XYZ file of C-alpha atoms in Angstrom:
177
model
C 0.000 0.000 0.000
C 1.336 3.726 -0.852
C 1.582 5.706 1.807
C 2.122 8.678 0.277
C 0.528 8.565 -2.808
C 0.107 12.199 -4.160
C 4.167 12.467 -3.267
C 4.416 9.397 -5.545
C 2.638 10.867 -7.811
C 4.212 14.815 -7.643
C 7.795 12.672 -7.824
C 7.130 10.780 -10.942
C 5.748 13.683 -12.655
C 9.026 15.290 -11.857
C 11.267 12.471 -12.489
C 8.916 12.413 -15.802
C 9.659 15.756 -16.902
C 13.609 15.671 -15.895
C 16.904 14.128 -17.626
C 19.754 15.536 -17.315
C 22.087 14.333 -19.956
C 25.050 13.274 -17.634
C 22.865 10.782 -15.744
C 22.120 9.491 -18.806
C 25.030 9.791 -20.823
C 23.489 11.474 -23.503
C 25.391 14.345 -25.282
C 22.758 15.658 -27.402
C 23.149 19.663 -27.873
C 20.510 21.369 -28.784
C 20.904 23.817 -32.023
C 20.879 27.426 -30.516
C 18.892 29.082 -33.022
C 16.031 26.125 -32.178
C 14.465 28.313 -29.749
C 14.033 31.922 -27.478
C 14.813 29.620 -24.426
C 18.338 27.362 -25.216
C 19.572 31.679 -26.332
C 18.521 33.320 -22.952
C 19.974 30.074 -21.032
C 23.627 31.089 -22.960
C 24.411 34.381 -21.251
C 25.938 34.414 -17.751
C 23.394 34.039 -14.702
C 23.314 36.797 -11.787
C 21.266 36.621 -8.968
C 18.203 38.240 -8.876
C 16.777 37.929 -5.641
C 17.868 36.464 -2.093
C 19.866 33.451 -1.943
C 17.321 30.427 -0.103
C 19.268 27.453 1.802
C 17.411 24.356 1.270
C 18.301 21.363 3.415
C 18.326 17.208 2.031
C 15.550 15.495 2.966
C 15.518 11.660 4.337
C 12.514 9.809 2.070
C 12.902 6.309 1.166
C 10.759 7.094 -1.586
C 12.931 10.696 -2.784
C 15.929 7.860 -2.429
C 14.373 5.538 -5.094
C 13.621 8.397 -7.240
C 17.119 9.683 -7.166
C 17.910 6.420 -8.632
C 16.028 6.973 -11.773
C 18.452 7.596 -15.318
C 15.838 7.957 -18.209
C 12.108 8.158 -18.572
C 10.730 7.175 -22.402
C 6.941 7.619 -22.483
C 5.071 5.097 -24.848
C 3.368 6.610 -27.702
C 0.390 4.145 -27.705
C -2.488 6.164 -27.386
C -4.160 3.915 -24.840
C -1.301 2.496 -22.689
C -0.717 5.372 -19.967
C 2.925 3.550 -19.526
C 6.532 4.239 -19.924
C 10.207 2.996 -20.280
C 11.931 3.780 -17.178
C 15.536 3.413 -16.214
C 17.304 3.038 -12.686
C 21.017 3.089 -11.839
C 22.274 -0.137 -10.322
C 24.901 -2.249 -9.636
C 28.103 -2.667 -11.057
C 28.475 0.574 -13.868
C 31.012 -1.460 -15.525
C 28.665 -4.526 -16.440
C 25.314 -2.809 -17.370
C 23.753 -1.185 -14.515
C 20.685 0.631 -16.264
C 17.784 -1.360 -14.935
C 14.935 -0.862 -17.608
C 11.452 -0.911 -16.262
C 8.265 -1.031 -18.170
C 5.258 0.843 -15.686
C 1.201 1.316 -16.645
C -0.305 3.249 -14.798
C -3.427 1.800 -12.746
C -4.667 4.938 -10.667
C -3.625 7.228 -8.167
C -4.489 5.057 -5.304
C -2.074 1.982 -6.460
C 0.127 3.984 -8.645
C 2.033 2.058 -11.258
C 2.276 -1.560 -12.457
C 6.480 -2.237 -12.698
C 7.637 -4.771 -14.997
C 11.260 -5.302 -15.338
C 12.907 -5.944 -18.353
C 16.584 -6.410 -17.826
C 19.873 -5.315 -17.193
C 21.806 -3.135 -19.657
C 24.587 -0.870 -20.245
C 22.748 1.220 -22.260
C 18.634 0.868 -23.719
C 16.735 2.909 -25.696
C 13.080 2.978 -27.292
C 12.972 1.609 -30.401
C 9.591 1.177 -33.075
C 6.669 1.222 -31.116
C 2.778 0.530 -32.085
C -0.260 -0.913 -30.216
C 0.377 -3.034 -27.539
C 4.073 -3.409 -28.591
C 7.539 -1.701 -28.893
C 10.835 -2.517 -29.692
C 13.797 -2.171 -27.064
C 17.004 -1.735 -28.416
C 19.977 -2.207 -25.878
C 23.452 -2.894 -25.184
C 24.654 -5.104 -22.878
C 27.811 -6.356 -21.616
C 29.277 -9.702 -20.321
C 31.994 -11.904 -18.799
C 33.597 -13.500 -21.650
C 35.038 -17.310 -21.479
C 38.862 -15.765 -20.595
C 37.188 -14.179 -17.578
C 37.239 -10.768 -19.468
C 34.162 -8.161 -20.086
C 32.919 -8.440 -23.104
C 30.973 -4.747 -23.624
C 28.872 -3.508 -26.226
C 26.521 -6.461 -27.069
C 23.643 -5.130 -29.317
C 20.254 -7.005 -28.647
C 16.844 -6.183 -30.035
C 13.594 -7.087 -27.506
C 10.007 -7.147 -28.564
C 7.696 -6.105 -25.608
C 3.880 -7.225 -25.816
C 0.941 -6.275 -23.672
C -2.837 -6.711 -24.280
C -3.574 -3.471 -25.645
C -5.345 -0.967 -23.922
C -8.411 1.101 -24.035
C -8.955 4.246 -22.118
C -10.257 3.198 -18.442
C -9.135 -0.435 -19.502
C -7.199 -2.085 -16.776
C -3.266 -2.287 -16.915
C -2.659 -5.624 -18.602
C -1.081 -8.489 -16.005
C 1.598 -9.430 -17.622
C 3.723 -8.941 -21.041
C 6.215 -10.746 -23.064
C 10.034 -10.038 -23.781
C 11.084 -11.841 -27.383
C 14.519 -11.792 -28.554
C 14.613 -10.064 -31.442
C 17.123 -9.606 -34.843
């Protein structure tokens, strides 16, 4: 049972709407010209207004949200779910746990599937009731050795949803080529 459900809810949104590109080793760089906001965010910051201290807070559930790399919403119109990513184990082998989550309401939150342990994933084609997970992984070879940068394909499945629908119970993870 959540406990604190609309904090639940007020973190994911925020975890939702936040990536920063060094958690998630993405170096994308925006083109400067692409918008009023990426040219005011060039030039030099100055205060504007009294500094505010803010002290950490101790929240198991603030901890597991801290953990979070990468958020991928699914396109499917009907699924309410996303591709969600949390920073693990050992950084050298993989350690970007890949979650799928539907969302059942605010009084259970989310429905967590996992789908594996990877160095890197991403979102591949998607469609109803399905997507493609693209993702490299890395291993222990025979010689005792890692073995890094493994590219596997995944198809996920789900029963397909319809708005108010239930979040299905289970899906399936196919190798793909």
């Amino acid at each position: 049972m959540i406990r604190h459900p609309l904090l639940l809810l007020a973190i994911a949104g925020t975890v939702a709407a936040c990536d920063s590109g060094v958690e998630t080793r993405k170096s994308a760089v925006p083109d400067a010209g692409s918008n009023a906001v990426t040219a005011a965010a060039t030039a030099p910051a100055t205060a504007a207004g009294p500094a505010q201290t803010v002290q950490t807070q101790a929240d198991d559930y603030l901890q597991s949200a801290a953990s979070v790399v990468e958020v991928a919403p699914l396109t499917d119109p009907g699924a309410d779910a996303k591709l969600f990513g949390l920073a693990g184990g050992d950084p050298a082998l993989n350690g970007d746990h890949a979650y799928l989550a539907f969302f059942v309401d605010p009084s259970e939150g989310w429905r967590v599937f996992p789908l594996g342990d990877f160095e890197r994933w991403s979102l591949g084609e998607q469609g109803p009731g399905r997507f493609v997970l693209e993702t490299t992984q890395g291993r222990m070879g025979d010689n005792g050795e890692m073995v890094t940068g493994e590219v596997k394909r995944f198809i996920v499945t789900y029963d397909a949803r319809v708005a108010g629908s239930p979040p299905p119970s289970s899906i399936t993870v196919t190798p793909a080529t």
